[in-house]
Amino acid sequence: MVEINRSQIEEAIRLIIDAIGEDPKREGLLETPERVAKMYEEVFCGVNQDPKDFFDLVFSEDHEELVLVKDIPFFSMCEHHFVPFFGKAHIAYLPRNGKVTGLSRLARAVEAVAKRPQLQERMTSIIADAINEKLEPHGVMVIIEAEHMCMTMRGVKKPGSKTVTTAVRGNLINDSYARSEILALIKS
Ligand SMILES: [Zn+2]
């Protein structure tokens, strides 16, 4: 696993402070490079993590009905602007052959995928594919709704606007009835 190079981040932040015409030696900014480096270490700790590694298989009794974990909060960083996007992930799947995973595992996988420079679209499919490959369920549906700081504090400046992305795998692709049931449960 690649370690995050803190001193390199510190140097880069010092350069940015200087480049915007500020004084890196000013009291309030003096320890900023160190603080940002520590923060990046935390915010980007998912860079080399594979979400599939979080899915311990728990072979349960034959539960082949819907499993839905909704409103999983997450914070990520837009890879185009390096500012946060954040919101909620909802994960639904239909287990097959009793292959289920711990519910908290789904939340941890979301976190691992979020904690890297990311795009919401990719994040949504990575989670769906990881579940699809590891648990081999009848179907998976992942929905992510998020607010992007690059759309609210700069550029088009549209605070409150939300981006919704979905990724659907397996039988749910052709089952609009099940998909609308999942959506209704998420809204309830
Ligand atoms: Zn962006």
Short mmCIF file of N, CA and C and ligand atoms in Angstrom, two decimals:
data_model
loop_
_atom_site.label_atom_id
_atom_site.label_comp_id
_atom_site.label_asym_id
_atom_site.label_seq_id
_atom_site.Cartn_x
_atom_site.Cartn_y
_atom_site.Cartn_z
N MET A 1 0.84 -1.20 0.00
CA MET A 1 0.00 0.00 0.00
C MET A 1 0.88 1.26 0.00
N VAL A 2 0.54 2.20 -0.86
CA VAL A 2 1.32 3.43 -1.00
C VAL A 2 1.02 4.37 0.17
N GLU A 3 2.07 4.83 0.82
CA GLU A 3 1.88 5.78 1.91
C GLU A 3 1.67 7.18 1.33
N ILE A 4 0.86 7.98 2.01
CA ILE A 4 0.68 9.36 1.58
C ILE A 4 1.90 10.17 2.03
N ASN A 5 2.47 10.93 1.10
CA ASN A 5 3.69 11.69 1.38
C ASN A 5 3.32 13.07 1.96
N ARG A 6 3.29 13.12 3.29
CA ARG A 6 2.84 14.34 3.96
C ARG A 6 3.71 15.56 3.68
N SER A 7 5.04 15.38 3.72
CA SER A 7 5.91 16.55 3.55
C SER A 7 5.79 17.12 2.15
N GLN A 8 5.51 16.25 1.18
CA GLN A 8 5.31 16.74 -0.19
C GLN A 8 4.02 17.57 -0.29
N ILE A 9 2.99 17.15 0.41
CA ILE A 9 1.74 17.92 0.42
C ILE A 9 1.99 19.27 1.09
N GLU A 10 2.72 19.24 2.21
CA GLU A 10 3.02 20.50 2.91
C GLU A 10 3.72 21.49 2.00
N GLU A 11 4.71 20.99 1.26
CA GLU A 11 5.46 21.83 0.34
C GLU A 11 4.53 22.42 -0.73
N ALA A 12 3.66 21.58 -1.25
CA ALA A 12 2.73 22.02 -2.31
C ALA A 12 1.77 23.09 -1.79
N ILE A 13 1.28 22.92 -0.57
CA ILE A 13 0.34 23.89 -0.01
C ILE A 13 1.05 25.22 0.24
N ARG A 14 2.31 25.13 0.69
CA ARG A 14 3.10 26.36 0.87
C ARG A 14 3.22 27.11 -0.46
N LEU A 15 3.46 26.36 -1.52
CA LEU A 15 3.57 26.97 -2.85
C LEU A 15 2.26 27.62 -3.28
N ILE A 16 1.16 26.96 -2.98
CA ILE A 16 -0.15 27.52 -3.36
C ILE A 16 -0.41 28.82 -2.60
N ILE A 17 -0.11 28.79 -1.30
CA ILE A 17 -0.32 30.00 -0.48
C ILE A 17 0.48 31.16 -1.06
N ASP A 18 1.72 30.86 -1.43
CA ASP A 18 2.59 31.87 -2.01
C ASP A 18 2.05 32.34 -3.37
N ALA A 19 1.59 31.38 -4.16
CA ALA A 19 1.14 31.68 -5.53
C ALA A 19 -0.11 32.55 -5.56
N ILE A 20 -0.94 32.49 -4.53
CA ILE A 20 -2.14 33.35 -4.53
C ILE A 20 -1.81 34.74 -3.97
N GLY A 21 -0.55 34.97 -3.66
CA GLY A 21 -0.14 36.29 -3.18
C GLY A 21 -0.24 36.45 -1.67
N GLU A 22 -0.42 35.33 -0.97
CA GLU A 22 -0.47 35.40 0.49
C GLU A 22 0.93 35.14 1.06
N ASP A 23 1.05 35.34 2.35
CA ASP A 23 2.33 35.16 3.01
C ASP A 23 2.32 33.86 3.83
N PRO A 24 3.07 32.85 3.35
CA PRO A 24 3.06 31.55 4.06
C PRO A 24 3.61 31.66 5.48
N LYS A 25 4.29 32.78 5.79
CA LYS A 25 4.86 32.93 7.14
C LYS A 25 3.93 33.70 8.07
N ARG A 26 2.81 34.15 7.54
CA ARG A 26 1.82 34.84 8.39
C ARG A 26 1.29 33.86 9.43
N GLU A 27 1.06 34.38 10.65
CA GLU A 27 0.75 33.49 11.77
C GLU A 27 -0.37 32.49 11.47
N GLY A 28 -1.47 33.00 10.94
CA GLY A 28 -2.63 32.13 10.69
C GLY A 28 -2.37 31.06 9.63
N LEU A 29 -1.38 31.30 8.78
CA LEU A 29 -1.11 30.36 7.68
C LEU A 29 0.10 29.47 7.95
N LEU A 30 0.82 29.80 9.01
CA LEU A 30 2.09 29.12 9.26
C LEU A 30 1.94 27.60 9.35
N GLU A 31 0.93 27.16 10.05
CA GLU A 31 0.77 25.71 10.23
C GLU A 31 -0.26 25.11 9.30
N THR A 32 -0.75 25.94 8.38
CA THR A 32 -1.77 25.45 7.44
C THR A 32 -1.27 24.28 6.57
N PRO A 33 -0.05 24.36 6.02
CA PRO A 33 0.41 23.22 5.21
C PRO A 33 0.37 21.90 5.98
N GLU A 34 0.78 21.94 7.24
CA GLU A 34 0.77 20.73 8.06
C GLU A 34 -0.66 20.23 8.31
N ARG A 35 -1.55 21.20 8.58
CA ARG A 35 -2.95 20.82 8.82
C ARG A 35 -3.59 20.21 7.58
N VAL A 36 -3.32 20.84 6.43
CA VAL A 36 -3.91 20.33 5.19
C VAL A 36 -3.36 18.93 4.87
N ALA A 37 -2.05 18.73 5.11
CA ALA A 37 -1.45 17.42 4.83
C ALA A 37 -2.11 16.34 5.69
N LYS A 38 -2.33 16.66 6.96
CA LYS A 38 -2.99 15.69 7.85
C LYS A 38 -4.41 15.40 7.37
N MET A 39 -5.09 16.47 6.95
CA MET A 39 -6.47 16.31 6.48
C MET A 39 -6.50 15.46 5.20
N TYR A 40 -5.59 15.71 4.28
CA TYR A 40 -5.57 14.94 3.04
C TYR A 40 -5.29 13.47 3.31
N GLU A 41 -4.43 13.24 4.31
CA GLU A 41 -4.13 11.86 4.65
C GLU A 41 -5.42 11.11 5.03
N GLU A 42 -6.29 11.82 5.76
CA GLU A 42 -7.55 11.21 6.17
C GLU A 42 -8.54 11.14 5.00
N VAL A 43 -8.64 12.26 4.28
CA VAL A 43 -9.64 12.38 3.23
C VAL A 43 -9.35 11.46 2.03
N PHE A 44 -8.07 11.14 1.83
CA PHE A 44 -7.69 10.30 0.69
C PHE A 44 -7.20 8.91 1.09
N CYS A 45 -7.61 8.47 2.28
CA CYS A 45 -7.10 7.17 2.75
C CYS A 45 -7.69 5.99 1.97
N GLY A 46 -8.67 6.27 1.11
CA GLY A 46 -9.27 5.16 0.36
C GLY A 46 -8.61 4.90 -0.99
N VAL A 47 -7.55 5.67 -1.29
CA VAL A 47 -6.95 5.60 -2.63
C VAL A 47 -6.56 4.17 -3.04
N ASN A 48 -5.99 3.43 -2.13
CA ASN A 48 -5.55 2.08 -2.52
C ASN A 48 -6.40 0.97 -1.90
N GLN A 49 -7.62 1.32 -1.51
CA GLN A 49 -8.47 0.29 -0.92
C GLN A 49 -9.44 -0.27 -1.96
N ASP A 50 -9.62 -1.57 -1.91
CA ASP A 50 -10.58 -2.21 -2.80
C ASP A 50 -11.87 -2.45 -2.01
N PRO A 51 -12.98 -1.84 -2.47
CA PRO A 51 -14.22 -1.99 -1.70
C PRO A 51 -14.64 -3.45 -1.51
N LYS A 52 -14.22 -4.31 -2.44
CA LYS A 52 -14.60 -5.73 -2.33
C LYS A 52 -14.03 -6.37 -1.05
N ASP A 53 -12.90 -5.82 -0.60
CA ASP A 53 -12.27 -6.38 0.59
C ASP A 53 -13.12 -6.20 1.85
N PHE A 54 -14.09 -5.30 1.77
CA PHE A 54 -14.91 -5.07 2.96
C PHE A 54 -16.05 -6.07 3.10
N PHE A 55 -16.34 -6.77 2.01
CA PHE A 55 -17.50 -7.65 2.05
C PHE A 55 -17.17 -9.05 2.53
N ASP A 56 -17.14 -9.19 3.85
CA ASP A 56 -17.07 -10.53 4.41
C ASP A 56 -18.33 -11.26 4.00
N LEU A 57 -18.18 -12.46 3.56
CA LEU A 57 -19.39 -13.20 3.23
C LEU A 57 -19.99 -13.79 4.49
N VAL A 58 -21.26 -13.54 4.65
CA VAL A 58 -21.99 -14.13 5.76
C VAL A 58 -23.05 -15.00 5.10
N PHE A 59 -22.89 -16.32 5.19
CA PHE A 59 -23.90 -17.17 4.57
C PHE A 59 -25.07 -17.33 5.52
N SER A 60 -26.15 -16.69 5.20
CA SER A 60 -27.30 -16.71 6.10
C SER A 60 -28.25 -17.81 5.66
N GLU A 61 -29.38 -17.88 6.34
CA GLU A 61 -30.45 -18.74 5.85
C GLU A 61 -30.91 -18.19 4.50
N ASP A 62 -31.82 -18.89 3.89
CA ASP A 62 -32.12 -18.50 2.52
C ASP A 62 -32.97 -17.23 2.41
N HIS A 63 -32.37 -16.12 2.75
CA HIS A 63 -33.01 -14.83 2.55
C HIS A 63 -32.70 -14.35 1.15
N GLU A 64 -33.71 -14.40 0.29
CA GLU A 64 -33.46 -13.93 -1.07
C GLU A 64 -34.35 -12.73 -1.38
N GLU A 65 -34.77 -12.05 -0.32
CA GLU A 65 -35.58 -10.85 -0.50
C GLU A 65 -34.67 -9.64 -0.39
N LEU A 66 -35.29 -8.50 -0.66
CA LEU A 66 -34.53 -7.25 -0.73
C LEU A 66 -33.77 -6.90 0.56
N VAL A 67 -32.54 -6.46 0.39
CA VAL A 67 -31.78 -5.83 1.47
C VAL A 67 -31.51 -4.40 1.03
N LEU A 68 -31.93 -3.44 1.84
CA LEU A 68 -31.70 -2.04 1.48
C LEU A 68 -31.08 -1.31 2.66
N VAL A 69 -29.93 -0.69 2.41
CA VAL A 69 -29.34 0.20 3.42
C VAL A 69 -29.40 1.59 2.81
N LYS A 70 -30.16 2.47 3.46
CA LYS A 70 -30.32 3.79 2.85
C LYS A 70 -29.73 4.89 3.72
N ASP A 71 -29.56 6.05 3.10
CA ASP A 71 -29.05 7.23 3.81
C ASP A 71 -27.67 7.02 4.43
N ILE A 72 -26.78 6.38 3.70
CA ILE A 72 -25.40 6.24 4.18
C ILE A 72 -24.68 7.55 3.85
N PRO A 73 -24.30 8.33 4.86
CA PRO A 73 -23.68 9.62 4.56
C PRO A 73 -22.24 9.43 4.08
N PHE A 74 -21.79 10.29 3.19
CA PHE A 74 -20.39 10.21 2.76
C PHE A 74 -19.88 11.60 2.38
N PHE A 75 -18.56 11.73 2.42
CA PHE A 75 -17.88 12.94 1.95
C PHE A 75 -16.78 12.49 1.00
N SER A 76 -16.74 13.12 -0.17
CA SER A 76 -15.71 12.78 -1.12
C SER A 76 -15.11 14.07 -1.69
N MET A 77 -14.12 13.92 -2.58
CA MET A 77 -13.48 15.08 -3.19
C MET A 77 -13.59 14.97 -4.70
N CYS A 78 -14.18 15.98 -5.31
CA CYS A 78 -14.31 16.02 -6.77
C CYS A 78 -12.91 16.03 -7.39
N GLU A 79 -12.67 15.09 -8.30
CA GLU A 79 -11.31 14.99 -8.85
C GLU A 79 -11.01 16.08 -9.87
N HIS A 80 -12.04 16.78 -10.32
CA HIS A 80 -11.80 17.86 -11.28
C HIS A 80 -11.40 19.17 -10.60
N HIS A 81 -11.89 19.39 -9.37
CA HIS A 81 -11.64 20.67 -8.71
C HIS A 81 -11.02 20.55 -7.32
N PHE A 82 -10.90 19.32 -6.81
CA PHE A 82 -10.38 19.11 -5.46
C PHE A 82 -11.14 19.91 -4.41
N VAL A 83 -12.45 19.94 -4.56
CA VAL A 83 -13.31 20.45 -3.49
C VAL A 83 -14.33 19.36 -3.17
N PRO A 84 -14.96 19.44 -2.00
CA PRO A 84 -15.81 18.32 -1.58
C PRO A 84 -17.10 18.18 -2.40
N PHE A 85 -17.54 16.94 -2.53
CA PHE A 85 -18.95 16.68 -2.81
C PHE A 85 -19.41 15.68 -1.76
N PHE A 86 -20.65 15.81 -1.36
CA PHE A 86 -21.09 15.02 -0.21
C PHE A 86 -22.58 14.78 -0.28
N GLY A 87 -23.01 13.73 0.35
CA GLY A 87 -24.44 13.42 0.33
C GLY A 87 -24.70 12.07 0.93
N LYS A 88 -25.61 11.33 0.28
CA LYS A 88 -26.03 10.05 0.82
C LYS A 88 -26.00 8.98 -0.26
N ALA A 89 -25.64 7.78 0.17
CA ALA A 89 -25.69 6.63 -0.74
C ALA A 89 -26.77 5.67 -0.24
N HIS A 90 -27.45 5.06 -1.20
CA HIS A 90 -28.45 4.04 -0.88
C HIS A 90 -28.06 2.78 -1.65
N ILE A 91 -28.03 1.66 -0.95
CA ILE A 91 -27.62 0.41 -1.59
C ILE A 91 -28.71 -0.63 -1.40
N ALA A 92 -29.16 -1.19 -2.52
CA ALA A 92 -30.15 -2.27 -2.45
C ALA A 92 -29.63 -3.47 -3.21
N TYR A 93 -29.83 -4.65 -2.66
CA TYR A 93 -29.49 -5.85 -3.44
C TYR A 93 -30.39 -7.01 -3.07
N LEU A 94 -30.48 -7.92 -4.01
CA LEU A 94 -31.29 -9.12 -3.82
C LEU A 94 -30.35 -10.31 -3.71
N PRO A 95 -30.10 -10.80 -2.48
CA PRO A 95 -29.10 -11.86 -2.28
C PRO A 95 -29.47 -13.14 -3.04
N ARG A 96 -28.43 -13.89 -3.37
CA ARG A 96 -28.63 -15.18 -4.04
C ARG A 96 -27.83 -16.23 -3.29
N ASN A 97 -28.35 -17.40 -3.20
CA ASN A 97 -27.71 -18.52 -2.49
C ASN A 97 -27.28 -18.14 -1.07
N GLY A 98 -28.06 -17.29 -0.43
CA GLY A 98 -27.77 -16.92 0.96
C GLY A 98 -26.52 -16.07 1.13
N LYS A 99 -25.95 -15.57 0.03
CA LYS A 99 -24.74 -14.77 0.16
C LYS A 99 -25.06 -13.33 0.50
N VAL A 100 -24.91 -13.01 1.77
CA VAL A 100 -25.12 -11.63 2.21
C VAL A 100 -23.87 -11.16 2.95
N THR A 101 -23.82 -9.87 3.20
CA THR A 101 -22.68 -9.35 3.94
C THR A 101 -23.20 -8.51 5.10
N GLY A 102 -22.33 -8.22 6.05
CA GLY A 102 -22.74 -7.39 7.19
C GLY A 102 -23.18 -6.02 6.70
N LEU A 103 -24.24 -5.49 7.31
CA LEU A 103 -24.77 -4.21 6.84
C LEU A 103 -23.76 -3.08 7.00
N SER A 104 -22.99 -3.12 8.10
CA SER A 104 -22.00 -2.05 8.31
C SER A 104 -20.90 -2.12 7.26
N ARG A 105 -20.72 -3.33 6.68
CA ARG A 105 -19.70 -3.50 5.64
C ARG A 105 -20.04 -2.66 4.42
N LEU A 106 -21.33 -2.54 4.13
CA LEU A 106 -21.74 -1.74 2.97
C LEU A 106 -21.36 -0.28 3.20
N ALA A 107 -21.59 0.19 4.42
CA ALA A 107 -21.25 1.57 4.75
C ALA A 107 -19.74 1.80 4.67
N ARG A 108 -18.97 0.82 5.11
CA ARG A 108 -17.51 0.97 5.07
C ARG A 108 -16.99 0.96 3.64
N ALA A 109 -17.62 0.18 2.79
CA ALA A 109 -17.22 0.16 1.38
C ALA A 109 -17.50 1.51 0.73
N VAL A 110 -18.64 2.11 1.07
CA VAL A 110 -18.96 3.44 0.54
C VAL A 110 -17.88 4.43 0.96
N GLU A 111 -17.47 4.34 2.21
CA GLU A 111 -16.46 5.26 2.71
C GLU A 111 -15.13 5.08 1.98
N ALA A 112 -14.73 3.84 1.76
CA ALA A 112 -13.46 3.57 1.07
C ALA A 112 -13.48 4.15 -0.34
N VAL A 113 -14.61 4.00 -1.02
CA VAL A 113 -14.70 4.49 -2.40
C VAL A 113 -14.78 6.02 -2.43
N ALA A 114 -15.37 6.60 -1.37
CA ALA A 114 -15.51 8.06 -1.32
C ALA A 114 -14.18 8.74 -1.02
N LYS A 115 -13.33 8.06 -0.26
CA LYS A 115 -12.11 8.74 0.22
C LYS A 115 -10.96 8.64 -0.77
N ARG A 116 -11.22 9.20 -1.93
CA ARG A 116 -10.18 9.32 -2.97
C ARG A 116 -10.68 10.41 -3.92
N PRO A 117 -9.78 10.96 -4.74
CA PRO A 117 -10.28 11.90 -5.74
C PRO A 117 -11.28 11.13 -6.59
N GLN A 118 -12.48 11.68 -6.74
CA GLN A 118 -13.56 10.83 -7.25
C GLN A 118 -14.53 11.59 -8.13
N LEU A 119 -15.28 10.82 -8.90
CA LEU A 119 -16.43 11.34 -9.64
C LEU A 119 -17.65 10.58 -9.12
N GLN A 120 -18.75 11.29 -8.98
CA GLN A 120 -19.93 10.63 -8.43
C GLN A 120 -20.38 9.46 -9.30
N GLU A 121 -20.30 9.65 -10.60
CA GLU A 121 -20.74 8.60 -11.54
C GLU A 121 -19.92 7.32 -11.33
N ARG A 122 -18.58 7.51 -11.23
CA ARG A 122 -17.71 6.34 -11.08
C ARG A 122 -17.91 5.68 -9.73
N MET A 123 -18.07 6.53 -8.71
CA MET A 123 -18.27 6.01 -7.36
C MET A 123 -19.49 5.08 -7.33
N THR A 124 -20.55 5.50 -8.01
CA THR A 124 -21.79 4.73 -8.03
C THR A 124 -21.56 3.36 -8.68
N SER A 125 -20.87 3.34 -9.83
CA SER A 125 -20.67 2.03 -10.48
C SER A 125 -19.65 1.16 -9.76
N ILE A 126 -18.62 1.76 -9.17
CA ILE A 126 -17.63 0.94 -8.45
C ILE A 126 -18.33 0.15 -7.33
N ILE A 127 -19.23 0.84 -6.60
CA ILE A 127 -19.91 0.17 -5.48
C ILE A 127 -20.81 -0.95 -6.01
N ALA A 128 -21.56 -0.64 -7.07
CA ALA A 128 -22.47 -1.65 -7.63
C ALA A 128 -21.68 -2.85 -8.15
N ASP A 129 -20.58 -2.60 -8.85
CA ASP A 129 -19.77 -3.69 -9.41
C ASP A 129 -19.13 -4.54 -8.31
N ALA A 130 -18.67 -3.87 -7.24
CA ALA A 130 -18.04 -4.61 -6.14
C ALA A 130 -19.03 -5.58 -5.51
N ILE A 131 -20.26 -5.11 -5.29
CA ILE A 131 -21.28 -5.98 -4.69
C ILE A 131 -21.65 -7.10 -5.66
N ASN A 132 -21.79 -6.73 -6.92
CA ASN A 132 -22.14 -7.70 -7.94
C ASN A 132 -21.11 -8.82 -8.05
N GLU A 133 -19.84 -8.45 -8.01
CA GLU A 133 -18.78 -9.46 -8.15
C GLU A 133 -18.62 -10.30 -6.91
N LYS A 134 -18.67 -9.65 -5.75
CA LYS A 134 -18.35 -10.38 -4.52
C LYS A 134 -19.51 -11.20 -4.01
N LEU A 135 -20.73 -10.63 -4.07
CA LEU A 135 -21.88 -11.34 -3.49
C LEU A 135 -22.68 -12.11 -4.53
N GLU A 136 -22.43 -11.86 -5.80
CA GLU A 136 -23.17 -12.49 -6.90
C GLU A 136 -24.67 -12.55 -6.63
N PRO A 137 -25.26 -11.38 -6.37
CA PRO A 137 -26.69 -11.36 -6.03
C PRO A 137 -27.57 -11.47 -7.29
N HIS A 138 -28.89 -11.59 -7.07
CA HIS A 138 -29.82 -11.55 -8.21
C HIS A 138 -29.77 -10.17 -8.87
N GLY A 139 -29.61 -9.15 -8.05
CA GLY A 139 -29.55 -7.79 -8.60
C GLY A 139 -29.02 -6.79 -7.58
N VAL A 140 -28.51 -5.68 -8.08
CA VAL A 140 -28.00 -4.60 -7.22
C VAL A 140 -28.48 -3.27 -7.78
N MET A 141 -28.80 -2.34 -6.87
CA MET A 141 -29.09 -0.98 -7.29
C MET A 141 -28.42 -0.03 -6.30
N VAL A 142 -27.61 0.87 -6.82
CA VAL A 142 -26.95 1.86 -5.98
C VAL A 142 -27.40 3.24 -6.44
N ILE A 143 -27.82 4.05 -5.49
CA ILE A 143 -28.25 5.41 -5.80
C ILE A 143 -27.44 6.37 -4.93
N ILE A 144 -26.89 7.38 -5.56
CA ILE A 144 -26.14 8.37 -4.79
C ILE A 144 -26.70 9.75 -5.10
N GLU A 145 -27.00 10.50 -4.06
CA GLU A 145 -27.41 11.89 -4.24
C GLU A 145 -26.41 12.77 -3.52
N ALA A 146 -25.92 13.81 -4.21
CA ALA A 146 -24.86 14.59 -3.60
C ALA A 146 -24.89 16.05 -4.04
N GLU A 147 -24.36 16.88 -3.17
CA GLU A 147 -24.16 18.28 -3.50
C GLU A 147 -22.68 18.49 -3.78
N HIS A 148 -22.39 19.19 -4.86
CA HIS A 148 -21.01 19.39 -5.28
C HIS A 148 -20.59 20.83 -5.02
N MET A 149 -19.56 21.00 -4.20
CA MET A 149 -19.09 22.35 -3.89
C MET A 149 -18.60 23.08 -5.14
N CYS A 150 -18.13 22.31 -6.13
CA CYS A 150 -17.65 22.98 -7.36
C CYS A 150 -18.81 23.57 -8.15
N MET A 151 -20.05 23.18 -7.79
CA MET A 151 -21.21 23.78 -8.44
C MET A 151 -21.86 24.85 -7.58
N THR A 152 -21.51 24.88 -6.29
CA THR A 152 -22.21 25.80 -5.40
C THR A 152 -21.35 27.00 -5.00
N MET A 153 -20.03 26.80 -4.83
CA MET A 153 -19.22 27.94 -4.38
C MET A 153 -18.48 28.61 -5.53
N ARG A 154 -18.52 28.00 -6.71
CA ARG A 154 -17.82 28.58 -7.86
C ARG A 154 -18.65 28.25 -9.12
N GLY A 155 -18.13 28.70 -10.27
CA GLY A 155 -18.77 28.32 -11.53
C GLY A 155 -20.23 28.74 -11.59
N VAL A 156 -21.11 27.77 -11.80
CA VAL A 156 -22.52 28.12 -12.00
C VAL A 156 -23.24 28.55 -10.72
N LYS A 157 -22.59 28.33 -9.56
CA LYS A 157 -23.13 28.78 -8.25
C LYS A 157 -24.61 28.44 -8.07
N LYS A 158 -24.87 27.16 -7.90
CA LYS A 158 -26.24 26.73 -7.70
C LYS A 158 -26.36 25.97 -6.38
N PRO A 159 -26.36 26.73 -5.26
CA PRO A 159 -26.44 26.06 -3.96
C PRO A 159 -27.73 25.24 -3.84
N GLY A 160 -27.63 24.11 -3.21
CA GLY A 160 -28.81 23.28 -2.98
C GLY A 160 -29.11 22.32 -4.12
N SER A 161 -28.50 22.53 -5.28
CA SER A 161 -28.77 21.59 -6.37
C SER A 161 -28.14 20.25 -6.05
N LYS A 162 -28.84 19.19 -6.40
CA LYS A 162 -28.34 17.85 -6.11
C LYS A 162 -28.15 17.07 -7.39
N THR A 163 -27.11 16.26 -7.39
CA THR A 163 -26.88 15.36 -8.52
C THR A 163 -27.23 13.95 -8.06
N VAL A 164 -28.04 13.26 -8.84
CA VAL A 164 -28.42 11.90 -8.49
C VAL A 164 -27.89 10.95 -9.56
N THR A 165 -27.19 9.91 -9.12
CA THR A 165 -26.68 8.91 -10.06
C THR A 165 -27.14 7.53 -9.61
N THR A 166 -27.36 6.66 -10.57
CA THR A 166 -27.75 5.29 -10.22
C THR A 166 -26.91 4.30 -11.01
N ALA A 167 -26.74 3.14 -10.43
CA ALA A 167 -26.10 2.02 -11.14
C ALA A 167 -26.91 0.78 -10.82
N VAL A 168 -27.34 0.09 -11.85
CA VAL A 168 -28.18 -1.09 -11.67
C VAL A 168 -27.52 -2.29 -12.33
N ARG A 169 -27.51 -3.42 -11.62
CA ARG A 169 -26.89 -4.63 -12.17
C ARG A 169 -27.85 -5.81 -12.00
N GLY A 170 -27.66 -6.81 -12.81
CA GLY A 170 -28.41 -8.07 -12.66
C GLY A 170 -29.87 -7.94 -13.05
N ASN A 171 -30.71 -8.75 -12.39
CA ASN A 171 -32.13 -8.81 -12.73
C ASN A 171 -32.87 -7.49 -12.58
N LEU A 172 -32.35 -6.60 -11.74
CA LEU A 172 -33.05 -5.34 -11.51
C LEU A 172 -33.07 -4.46 -12.76
N ILE A 173 -32.16 -4.73 -13.68
CA ILE A 173 -32.12 -3.95 -14.92
C ILE A 173 -33.46 -4.06 -15.65
N ASN A 174 -34.02 -5.28 -15.66
CA ASN A 174 -35.27 -5.49 -16.40
C ASN A 174 -36.50 -5.55 -15.50
N ASP A 175 -36.35 -5.19 -14.25
CA ASP A 175 -37.47 -5.29 -13.32
C ASP A 175 -37.85 -3.90 -12.79
N SER A 176 -38.64 -3.19 -13.57
CA SER A 176 -38.97 -1.82 -13.19
C SER A 176 -39.86 -1.80 -11.94
N TYR A 177 -40.64 -2.89 -11.76
CA TYR A 177 -41.48 -2.94 -10.56
C TYR A 177 -40.61 -2.96 -9.30
N ALA A 178 -39.60 -3.82 -9.28
CA ALA A 178 -38.70 -3.90 -8.11
C ALA A 178 -37.95 -2.59 -7.92
N ARG A 179 -37.54 -1.99 -9.03
CA ARG A 179 -36.81 -0.72 -8.90
C ARG A 179 -37.69 0.37 -8.29
N SER A 180 -38.96 0.41 -8.69
CA SER A 180 -39.82 1.46 -8.11
C SER A 180 -40.13 1.17 -6.65
N GLU A 181 -40.17 -0.14 -6.29
CA GLU A 181 -40.36 -0.49 -4.88
C GLU A 181 -39.16 0.02 -4.06
N ILE A 182 -37.97 -0.17 -4.59
CA ILE A 182 -36.76 0.29 -3.90
C ILE A 182 -36.79 1.82 -3.75
N LEU A 183 -37.15 2.51 -4.82
CA LEU A 183 -37.21 3.97 -4.76
C LEU A 183 -38.23 4.44 -3.72
N ALA A 184 -39.38 3.75 -3.67
CA ALA A 184 -40.41 4.13 -2.68
C ALA A 184 -39.88 3.92 -1.26
N LEU A 185 -39.14 2.82 -1.04
CA LEU A 185 -38.60 2.56 0.29
C LEU A 185 -37.54 3.60 0.67
N ILE A 186 -36.79 4.06 -0.31
CA ILE A 186 -35.76 5.08 -0.02
C ILE A 186 -36.43 6.39 0.37
N LYS A 187 -37.55 6.71 -0.29
CA LYS A 187 -38.23 7.97 0.01
C LYS A 187 -39.03 7.92 1.30
N SER A 188 -39.40 6.70 1.75
CA SER A 188 -40.30 6.58 2.90
C SER A 188 -39.60 7.00 4.19
ZN ZN B 1 -15.89 19.46 -9.62
#
